[in-house]
């Protein structure tokens, strides 16, 4: 009997560790990744010609990045790496793929989805002005290209990425003029005890905060009513402090985002059951501790099924591979299973505390004005959403999509979907989980029209 | 201090050796470096990547990780590419507001 086909989507820390574990057990997994070079977003590698020393790119995480990057060169042909290949659909045990204009299919016996995450976006006045990027986008400009998004950069957001990106920019020589947290500082103090379960991460967070405090950047927590000023390009970032006083800092670029959201479209197309996570206020495919989804042939690892960060992604990648090995009748090291389960349990405790440190900034969603662009792809406003909720009985986001095209543009709701659900919930006065979630549709990213139907 | 309306958006912090790449934006010559993504190459020369097709505005990309699809730019040969995942190449002709030579 021939070996089962194990397909993996995503060559970030989760997908790479899963592939490594399977390859070392004697299987040859097929690893699909949209990028040409492995590493995912967190350990994103510069393209050929733009390489720099690892320490300059990844800082304190350089050792981890290099270890993850070494997996494919070390294992060579034992992993079937399909670089630069978009997986745009999952259908009846088969992946639909696109590589450099060429369409293909990949049947699988088992599928591991390690599709990662992107920034969670909340609209605010001026957020579509050229020069406003997500915090993750600002970070990639620096990591992958050695450029800053502007000459005077302001950062605003919620989540551990905010102090990290600000620190990385300052260290690289950028002029950082403001680091503004839309969540209250008190929440961080209350969560500190939980974070002690993972002292190295806590120490790193404190290190970044302390380093930032040394700079000339304006720093504030609990800021509200953020807005970007400037016509055609960014001129300033303005905000209101917790006492209601107005502040403003001149800048020519802004990094802004509010936590992370899972890239879960393929899990949706694969038929996985989703559940709402109240802590992070988002839907994610249901994942058991051993990486199983609700489907027997689909497995989940990393941020694509709930945000855990890069270290958790590596652990989950290894763990899910052991589950798959067991399912296909290969021997599994039970001591390794126990070790991984114990490490993942410790990380889960820390993650809960971290999420508590950055409570969801509901005040930003409540402040979105009717004329604010909600759908970045097609310029549909928040007012258009409220109108169909109020007057056409659109009680959940898929109905809103049918009426307004919100979530139907090129990004398929990656940018607007979260905020759209929050706005529907506010308009109806219901919990956000009752506002539903946008259903995934193939293709999950733009593809040439003719090829997709060939 | 406000940046001039047509000043480039990005700023190169890590200089590196390597060949230069010549391309054009709306027919005007522009220079980048091998290893620059098209998004980087354009925004080191200009304040935006493209016109917004649903209103009077320009866009300059947003997520830089192939998720938001905000950075699709038009080339003079009729092609469209996602600027955050496409390397700049010699001779590329990018159209933002139209070709000045037309």
Coordinates of C-alpha atoms in Angstrom, one line a residue:
Chain A
X1 CA 0.0 0.0 0.0
X2 CA 1.4 3.4 -0.9
X3 CA 1.9 6.1 1.7
X4 CA -1.0 8.4 2.4
X5 CA -0.9 11.9 0.9
X6 CA -0.6 14.4 3.7
X7 CA -1.1 18.0 2.4
X8 CA -0.1 21.0 4.5
X9 CA -1.2 24.5 3.7
X10 CA 1.1 27.2 5.1
X11 CA 4.9 27.3 5.6
X12 CA 5.0 29.3 8.8
X13 CA 6.2 27.9 12.1
X14 CA 3.2 25.6 12.4
X15 CA 3.2 24.2 8.9
X16 CA 7.0 23.8 8.9
X17 CA 7.1 21.9 12.2
X18 CA 4.3 19.7 11.1
X19 CA 6.1 18.9 7.8
X20 CA 9.4 18.2 9.7
X21 CA 7.7 15.8 12.1
X22 CA 6.0 13.9 9.3
X23 CA 9.2 13.8 7.2
X24 CA 11.3 12.5 10.1
X25 CA 8.7 9.7 10.5
X26 CA 9.2 8.6 6.9
X27 CA 6.3 10.3 5.2
X28 CA 6.8 12.9 2.4
X29 CA 4.2 15.7 3.1
X30 CA 3.2 18.1 0.4
X31 CA 3.7 21.6 1.8
X32 CA 1.9 24.4 0.0
X33 CA 2.8 28.0 0.6
X34 CA 1.9 31.2 -1.2
X35 CA 5.3 32.8 -0.5
X36 CA 8.4 31.8 -2.4
X37 CA 10.4 31.5 0.8
X38 CA 9.3 29.7 3.9
X39 CA 8.8 31.3 7.4
X40 CA 5.2 32.7 7.2
X41 CA 4.6 36.3 8.3
X42 CA 6.2 36.2 11.7
X43 CA 9.5 34.7 10.4
X44 CA 9.1 36.3 6.9
X45 CA 12.2 36.2 4.9
X46 CA 13.4 39.0 2.6
X47 CA 13.2 38.2 -1.1
X48 CA 16.5 37.3 -3.0
X49 CA 18.7 40.4 -3.1
X50 CA 17.2 42.0 0.0
X51 CA 18.7 39.6 2.6
X52 CA 20.1 41.0 5.9
X53 CA 21.6 39.3 9.0
X54 CA 19.0 37.5 11.0
X55 CA 19.7 39.4 14.2
X56 CA 18.9 42.7 12.3
X57 CA 15.6 41.4 11.1
X58 CA 14.2 39.2 13.9
X59 CA 16.0 40.7 17.0
X60 CA 15.5 38.5 20.1
X61 CA 13.7 35.9 17.9
X62 CA 16.6 35.4 15.5
X63 CA 17.5 32.0 16.8
X64 CA 13.9 30.7 16.5
X65 CA 13.6 32.2 13.0
X66 CA 16.8 30.6 11.8
X67 CA 15.8 27.2 13.2
X68 CA 12.5 27.3 11.4
X69 CA 14.1 28.5 8.2
X70 CA 16.6 25.6 8.4
X71 CA 13.9 22.9 8.3
X72 CA 13.4 22.7 4.5
X73 CA 17.1 22.9 3.5
X74 CA 17.9 20.3 6.1
X75 CA 15.3 17.8 5.0
X76 CA 15.6 18.5 1.3
X77 CA 13.6 16.1 -0.9
X78 CA 11.9 14.5 2.1
X79 CA 9.4 17.4 2.0
X80 CA 7.6 18.2 -1.2
X81 CA 7.7 22.0 -0.9
X82 CA 5.4 23.8 -3.3
X83 CA 6.5 27.4 -3.0
X84 CA 4.7 30.3 -4.6
X85 CA 1.5 28.2 -4.8
X86 CA -1.8 29.6 -3.7
X87 CA -4.4 27.1 -2.4
X88 CA -7.6 28.8 -3.4
X89 CA -10.2 26.1 -2.7
X90 CA -10.8 22.8 -0.8
X91 CA -13.4 20.5 -2.2
X92 CA -14.1 16.8 -1.6
X93 CA -10.6 15.7 -0.6
X94 CA -8.9 17.9 -3.2
X95 CA -7.0 21.2 -3.1
X96 CA -7.3 23.6 -6.1
X97 CA -4.0 25.4 -6.5
X98 CA -2.4 28.2 -8.6
X99 CA 1.3 28.5 -9.3
X100 CA 2.6 31.2 -11.6
X101 CA -0.6 31.2 -13.7
X102 CA -0.8 27.4 -13.9
X103 CA -3.8 25.8 -12.2
X104 CA -3.6 22.3 -10.7
X105 CA -5.3 19.9 -8.3
X106 CA -3.9 18.1 -5.3
X107 CA -5.9 15.1 -3.8
X108 CA -5.1 14.4 -0.2
X109 CA -5.8 11.8 2.4
X110 CA -5.2 14.1 5.3
X111 CA -5.0 17.9 5.3
X112 CA -3.3 20.1 7.8
X113 CA -4.3 23.7 7.7
X114 CA -1.7 26.1 9.1
X115 CA -2.9 29.2 7.4
X116 CA -1.9 31.8 10.0
X117 CA -3.4 35.2 10.9
X118 CA -3.5 38.8 9.9
X119 CA -4.1 42.0 11.7
X120 CA -7.6 42.7 13.0
X121 CA -8.8 46.0 11.6
X122 CA -11.3 48.6 13.0
X123 CA -12.1 51.6 10.8
X124 CA -11.5 55.1 12.1
X125 CA -11.5 58.5 10.4
X126 CA -8.7 58.6 7.8
X127 CA -7.9 54.8 7.9
X128 CA -7.9 54.5 4.1
X129 CA -5.5 57.4 3.6
X130 CA -2.3 56.3 1.8
X131 CA 0.3 55.9 4.4
X132 CA -1.9 54.1 7.0
X133 CA -0.9 50.4 7.3
X134 CA -1.6 47.6 9.7
X135 CA 1.0 47.1 12.4
X136 CA 1.8 43.8 10.8
X137 CA 2.3 45.6 7.5
X138 CA 4.5 48.2 9.0
X139 CA 6.6 45.4 10.5
X140 CA 6.9 43.5 7.2
X141 CA 8.1 46.6 5.5
X142 CA 10.9 46.7 7.9
X143 CA 11.6 42.9 8.1
X144 CA 11.3 42.0 4.5
X145 CA 12.5 45.2 2.9
X146 CA 14.5 47.3 5.3
X147 CA 12.2 50.3 4.8
X148 CA 10.0 52.3 7.1
X149 CA 6.4 53.2 6.1
X150 CA 7.3 56.9 6.5
X151 CA 9.8 59.4 7.9
X152 CA 7.8 60.2 11.0
X153 CA 5.7 57.3 12.1
X154 CA 2.9 57.0 14.7
X155 CA 1.7 53.6 15.9
X156 CA -1.7 53.0 17.5
X157 CA -3.4 49.7 18.4
X158 CA -4.1 47.0 20.9
X159 CA -2.1 43.9 21.4
X160 CA 1.6 42.9 21.9
X161 CA 2.5 43.8 18.3
X162 CA 2.2 47.5 19.2
X163 CA 5.2 47.9 21.5
X164 CA 7.1 45.3 19.5
X165 CA 6.8 47.1 16.1
X166 CA 7.5 50.5 17.8
X167 CA 10.6 49.1 19.3
X168 CA 11.8 47.5 16.1
X169 CA 11.3 50.8 14.2
X170 CA 13.1 52.9 16.8
X171 CA 16.0 50.4 16.8
X172 CA 16.2 50.4 13.1
X173 CA 16.6 54.2 13.1
X174 CA 13.1 55.3 12.3
X175 CA 11.6 58.4 13.9
X176 CA 8.7 57.0 16.0
X177 CA 6.6 60.0 17.2
X178 CA 3.8 58.2 19.0
X179 CA 2.9 54.8 20.5
X180 CA -0.7 54.8 21.5
X181 CA -2.6 51.9 23.1
X182 CA -6.4 52.0 22.8
X183 CA -6.8 49.7 25.8
X184 CA -6.4 50.8 29.4
X185 CA -3.1 50.3 31.3
X186 CA -5.0 48.8 34.3
X187 CA -6.0 45.8 32.2
X188 CA -2.3 45.0 31.8
X189 CA -1.6 45.1 35.5
X190 CA -4.5 42.8 36.2
X191 CA -3.3 40.3 33.7
X192 CA 0.4 40.4 34.8
X193 CA -0.1 37.5 37.2
X194 CA -1.3 35.2 34.5
X195 CA 1.6 36.1 32.3
X196 CA 4.0 34.9 34.9
X197 CA 3.2 31.4 33.7
X198 CA 5.4 32.4 30.8
X199 CA 8.2 34.5 32.3
X200 CA 10.4 34.8 29.2
X201 CA 7.5 36.3 27.1
X202 CA 6.6 38.7 30.0
X203 CA 10.2 39.8 30.3
X204 CA 10.3 40.5 26.6
X205 CA 7.2 42.5 26.7
X206 CA 8.5 44.6 29.6
X207 CA 11.8 45.0 27.7
X208 CA 10.1 46.5 24.7
X209 CA 7.9 48.8 26.8
X210 CA 10.9 50.0 28.7
X211 CA 13.0 50.6 25.6
X212 CA 10.1 52.5 24.1
X213 CA 9.8 54.7 27.2
X214 CA 13.4 55.9 26.6
X215 CA 12.6 57.4 23.2
X216 CA 11.0 60.8 22.5
X217 CA 7.8 59.2 21.3
X218 CA 4.5 60.2 22.8
X219 CA 3.2 57.2 24.8
X220 CA -0.3 56.8 26.1
X221 CA -2.7 54.0 27.1
X222 CA -6.5 54.1 27.0
X223 CA -6.6 56.5 24.1
X224 CA -10.0 57.0 22.3
X225 CA -11.4 58.7 19.2
X226 CA -8.3 58.2 17.1
X227 CA -8.2 59.8 13.7
X228 CA -5.8 60.4 10.9
X229 CA -5.7 63.9 9.4
X230 CA -4.5 64.9 6.0
X231 CA -5.8 65.0 2.4
X232 CA -4.3 62.5 0.1
X233 CA -1.5 61.7 2.5
X234 CA -1.1 61.5 6.3
X235 CA -0.4 64.8 8.1
X236 CA -1.1 63.9 11.7
X237 CA -2.6 61.4 14.1
X238 CA -5.1 62.8 16.6
X239 CA -6.7 61.2 19.7
X240 CA -8.6 61.9 22.9
X241 CA -7.1 60.9 26.3
X242 CA -9.0 59.2 29.1
X243 CA -9.9 62.6 30.5
X244 CA -11.3 63.8 27.2
X245 CA -8.5 66.1 26.3
X246 CA -7.5 66.3 22.6
X247 CA -4.0 65.5 21.4
X248 CA -2.3 65.6 18.0
X249 CA 1.1 64.6 16.6
X250 CA 2.4 65.4 13.2
X251 CA 3.5 62.4 11.2
X252 CA 3.5 61.1 7.6
X253 CA 2.6 57.4 8.2
X254 CA 0.6 55.4 10.7
X255 CA 0.6 51.8 11.8
X256 CA -2.7 50.8 13.2
X257 CA -4.5 47.5 14.1
X258 CA -6.2 45.9 17.0
X259 CA -5.0 42.4 17.7
X260 CA -5.0 39.5 15.2
X261 CA -7.6 37.5 13.4
X262 CA -7.3 33.9 12.1
X263 CA -7.1 33.2 8.4
X264 CA -9.7 30.5 8.4
X265 CA -11.3 30.5 5.0
X266 CA -9.9 27.2 3.9
X267 CA -11.1 25.5 7.1
X268 CA -14.5 26.9 6.3
X269 CA -14.5 25.5 2.7
X270 CA -13.3 22.2 4.0
X271 CA -16.4 22.0 6.1
X272 CA -15.0 22.4 9.5
X273 CA -17.3 23.4 12.3
X274 CA -16.7 26.9 13.8
X275 CA -17.2 28.2 17.3
X276 CA -17.2 31.7 18.7
X277 CA -14.5 32.5 21.2
X278 CA -15.7 35.1 23.6
X279 CA -12.3 36.2 24.8
X280 CA -11.0 37.2 21.4
X281 CA -14.5 38.0 20.0
X282 CA -14.0 35.9 16.9
X283 CA -15.1 32.7 15.2
X284 CA -12.5 30.0 14.6
X285 CA -12.7 26.4 13.4
X286 CA -13.1 24.1 16.4
X287 CA -9.8 22.5 17.3
X288 CA -9.1 19.8 19.9
X289 CA -5.9 19.9 21.9
X290 CA -4.4 17.3 19.6
X291 CA -5.1 19.4 16.5
X292 CA -8.2 17.6 15.2
X293 CA -11.0 19.6 13.6
X294 CA -14.6 18.5 13.4
X295 CA -13.7 16.6 10.2
X296 CA -11.8 13.3 10.3
X297 CA -9.5 14.3 7.4
X298 CA -8.7 17.9 8.4
X299 CA -6.3 19.0 11.1
X300 CA -5.5 22.5 12.4
X301 CA -2.3 24.1 13.7
X302 CA -1.1 27.6 14.4
X303 CA -2.9 30.9 14.4
X304 CA -5.4 29.9 11.6
X305 CA -7.6 28.3 14.2
X306 CA -7.2 30.7 17.1
X307 CA -4.4 33.1 18.0
X308 CA -1.6 31.7 20.0
X309 CA 1.6 33.2 18.5
X310 CA 4.7 31.7 16.9
X311 CA 5.9 29.5 19.8
X312 CA 2.5 27.9 20.2
X313 CA 2.3 27.5 16.4
X314 CA 5.6 25.4 16.5
X315 CA 4.3 23.2 19.3
X316 CA 0.9 22.7 17.6
X317 CA 2.6 21.9 14.3
X318 CA 4.6 19.1 15.9
X319 CA 1.5 18.0 17.9
X320 CA -0.9 17.8 15.0
X321 CA 1.7 15.8 13.0
X322 CA 1.8 13.2 15.7
X323 CA -2.0 13.0 15.6
X324 CA -1.9 12.4 11.9
X325 CA 0.8 9.8 12.2
X326 CA -1.3 7.9 14.7
X327 CA -4.3 8.1 12.4
X328 CA -2.4 6.6 9.5
X329 CA -1.0 3.8 11.6
X330 CA 2.5 5.0 12.2
X331 CA 4.3 4.6 15.5
X332 CA 4.1 7.7 17.8
X333 CA 6.4 8.6 20.7
X334 CA 4.0 8.9 23.6
X335 CA 6.5 10.8 25.8
X336 CA 6.8 13.4 23.1
X337 CA 3.0 13.7 22.9
X338 CA 2.8 14.3 26.7
X339 CA 5.7 16.8 26.6
X340 CA 3.9 18.8 23.8
X341 CA 0.5 18.7 25.5
X342 CA 2.0 20.0 28.8
X343 CA 3.8 22.8 27.0
X344 CA 0.7 23.8 25.1
X345 CA -1.4 23.8 28.3
X346 CA 1.1 26.3 29.9
X347 CA 1.0 28.5 26.8
X348 CA -2.8 28.5 26.8
X349 CA -2.8 30.0 30.4
X350 CA -0.4 32.7 29.3
X351 CA -2.4 33.5 26.2
X352 CA -5.6 33.9 28.1
X353 CA -3.8 36.5 30.4
X354 CA -2.4 38.3 27.3
X355 CA -5.8 38.6 25.7
X356 CA -7.1 40.0 29.1
X357 CA -4.3 42.6 28.9
X358 CA -5.7 43.9 25.7
X359 CA -9.5 43.9 26.0
X360 CA -11.4 44.5 22.8
X361 CA -11.7 48.3 22.2
X362 CA -15.5 48.5 21.8
X363 CA -15.3 52.3 22.1
X364 CA -13.7 52.4 18.6
X365 CA -16.4 50.4 16.9
X366 CA -19.1 52.4 18.7
X367 CA -17.6 55.6 17.3
X368 CA -17.6 54.6 13.6
X369 CA -19.6 57.3 11.8
X370 CA -22.1 56.6 9.1
X371 CA -19.9 58.2 6.4
X372 CA -16.8 56.1 7.3
X373 CA -15.6 53.6 4.8
X374 CA -16.1 50.1 6.2
X375 CA -15.4 48.0 3.1
X376 CA -11.9 49.1 2.0
X377 CA -12.2 47.2 -1.3
X378 CA -15.2 49.0 -2.7
X379 CA -15.7 52.0 -0.4
X380 CA -19.0 50.9 1.1
X381 CA -19.7 52.9 4.3
X382 CA -20.8 52.0 7.8
X383 CA -24.0 53.9 7.1
X384 CA -24.9 51.5 4.3
X385 CA -24.6 48.6 6.7
X386 CA -26.7 50.3 9.3
X387 CA -29.3 51.2 6.8
X388 CA -29.9 47.6 5.7
X389 CA -29.9 46.4 9.3
X390 CA -32.5 49.0 10.2
X391 CA -34.7 49.1 7.2
X392 CA -34.2 45.7 5.4
X393 CA -34.1 43.4 8.3
X394 CA -30.5 42.3 7.6
X395 CA -29.8 40.6 11.0
X396 CA -26.5 39.0 10.2
X397 CA -23.4 39.7 8.1
X398 CA -24.2 37.4 5.2
X399 CA -27.5 39.2 4.6
X400 CA -25.7 42.5 4.9
X401 CA -23.2 41.3 2.3
X402 CA -26.0 40.4 -0.1
X403 CA -27.5 43.8 0.2
X404 CA -24.4 46.0 0.3
X405 CA -21.4 44.0 -1.1
X406 CA -19.6 44.4 2.3
X407 CA -17.4 41.4 2.5
X408 CA -17.7 40.7 -1.3
X409 CA -14.7 42.6 -2.5
X410 CA -11.2 41.4 -3.4
X411 CA -10.2 40.8 0.2
X412 CA -13.3 38.6 0.8
X413 CA -14.1 40.2 4.1
X414 CA -10.6 39.7 5.7
X415 CA -10.4 43.5 6.4
X416 CA -14.1 44.5 7.0
X417 CA -15.7 41.2 8.2
X418 CA -14.9 41.6 11.8
X419 CA -15.9 45.2 12.2
X420 CA -19.0 44.5 10.1
X421 CA -20.2 41.9 12.6
X422 CA -19.5 44.3 15.5
X423 CA -21.5 47.1 13.8
X424 CA -24.4 44.8 13.1
X425 CA -24.4 43.7 16.8
X426 CA -24.3 47.3 18.0
X427 CA -27.1 48.3 15.7
X428 CA -29.3 45.4 16.7
X429 CA -28.3 45.5 20.4
X430 CA -27.4 41.8 20.3
X431 CA -24.2 39.9 21.2
X432 CA -21.7 39.9 18.3
X433 CA -21.9 36.1 17.9
X434 CA -25.5 36.6 16.9
X435 CA -24.4 38.8 14.1
X436 CA -22.9 35.7 12.4
X437 CA -19.7 35.3 10.4
X438 CA -19.0 35.7 6.7
X439 CA -19.1 32.4 5.0
X440 CA -16.0 31.5 3.0
X441 CA -16.2 31.4 -0.7
X442 CA -13.8 30.1 -3.3
X443 CA -11.5 31.5 -4.6
X444 CA -10.2 32.6 -1.2
X445 CA -8.0 35.1 -3.1
X446 CA -8.2 36.7 -6.5
X447 CA -7.4 34.3 -9.4
X448 CA -7.5 34.8 -13.2
X449 CA -11.1 34.2 -14.1
X450 CA -10.6 31.9 -17.2
X451 CA -8.2 29.6 -15.4
X452 CA -10.4 28.9 -12.4
X453 CA -13.1 27.3 -14.5
X454 CA -10.9 25.3 -16.8
Chain B
X1 CA 6.3 69.5 9.5
X2 CA 4.1 68.1 6.7
X3 CA 5.6 66.1 3.8
X4 CA 5.3 67.6 0.4
X5 CA 2.3 66.3 -1.6
X6 CA 4.4 64.3 -4.0
X7 CA 7.1 63.2 -1.6
X8 CA 7.7 59.4 -1.5
X9 CA 6.0 57.5 1.3
X10 CA 8.6 54.9 2.3
X11 CA 12.1 55.6 3.6
X12 CA 14.9 53.1 3.3
X13 CA 16.5 52.4 6.7
X14 CA 18.8 49.5 5.8
X15 CA 20.9 50.3 2.9
X16 CA 22.4 47.4 1.0
X17 CA 24.7 46.7 -1.9
X18 CA 23.4 45.2 -5.1
X19 CA 22.3 46.1 -8.6
X20 CA 19.9 48.9 -9.3
X21 CA 16.6 48.3 -11.2
X22 CA 15.2 50.8 -13.7
X23 CA 11.5 51.0 -14.1
X24 CA 8.9 53.7 -14.9
X25 CA 5.9 55.2 -13.2
X26 CA 3.4 56.9 -15.5
X27 CA 6.2 57.0 -18.1
X28 CA 8.7 58.8 -15.8
X29 CA 12.0 56.9 -15.0
X30 CA 12.3 55.5 -11.5
X31 CA 15.0 53.5 -9.7
X32 CA 14.8 50.7 -7.2
X33 CA 17.2 48.0 -6.0
X34 CA 17.2 44.3 -6.8
X35 CA 15.3 42.6 -4.0
X36 CA 12.7 45.4 -3.7
X37 CA 9.1 44.3 -4.0
X38 CA 7.1 46.4 -6.4
X39 CA 5.3 48.0 -3.5
X40 CA 8.6 49.1 -2.0
X41 CA 9.9 50.3 -5.3
X42 CA 6.9 52.5 -6.1
X43 CA 6.5 53.9 -2.5
X44 CA 10.2 54.8 -2.3
X45 CA 9.4 57.0 -5.3
X46 CA 5.8 58.1 -4.9
X47 CA 3.2 58.7 -2.1
X48 CA 0.7 56.0 -3.4
X49 CA 0.4 52.9 -5.6
X50 CA -2.8 53.3 -7.5
X51 CA -6.0 55.2 -7.9
X52 CA -9.0 53.9 -5.9
X53 CA -11.6 52.7 -8.4
X54 CA -14.6 53.4 -6.2
X55 CA -14.0 57.1 -5.4
X56 CA -11.6 60.0 -5.7
X57 CA -8.6 58.8 -3.8
X58 CA -5.4 57.0 -4.0
X59 CA -4.2 53.8 -2.2
X60 CA -0.8 52.7 -1.0
X61 CA -1.5 49.2 0.2
X62 CA -2.3 48.2 3.7
X63 CA -1.4 44.7 5.1
X64 CA 1.8 43.9 3.1
X65 CA 1.0 40.2 3.5
X66 CA -1.1 39.3 0.5
X67 CA -4.3 39.3 2.5
X68 CA -6.1 42.7 2.0
X69 CA -5.5 42.9 -1.9
X70 CA -5.2 46.7 -1.6
X71 CA -2.0 46.9 -3.6
X72 CA -2.9 45.5 -7.1
X73 CA -1.3 47.8 -9.6
X74 CA -1.7 48.2 -13.3
X75 CA 1.2 47.8 -15.7
X76 CA 1.4 49.5 -19.1
X77 CA 1.2 46.1 -20.9
X78 CA -2.3 45.6 -19.5
X79 CA -1.2 43.2 -16.7
X80 CA -2.2 43.6 -13.1
X81 CA 0.1 42.5 -10.3
X82 CA -0.1 42.4 -6.5
X83 CA 2.7 44.8 -5.6
X84 CA 3.4 43.3 -2.1
X85 CA 4.3 39.9 -3.6
X86 CA 5.9 40.9 -6.9
X87 CA 9.5 41.8 -7.3
X88 CA 10.3 44.9 -9.3
X89 CA 12.1 44.1 -12.6
X90 CA 14.0 46.1 -15.1
X91 CA 11.7 47.7 -17.7
X92 CA 8.5 47.4 -15.6
X93 CA 6.1 50.2 -16.6
X94 CA 3.7 51.0 -13.7
X95 CA 0.6 53.1 -14.3
X96 CA -0.9 55.1 -11.4
X97 CA -2.6 58.1 -12.9
X98 CA -2.0 57.2 -16.6
X99 CA 1.0 57.3 -18.9
X100 CA 2.5 60.7 -19.3
X101 CA 3.7 59.8 -22.7
X102 CA 0.3 59.1 -24.1

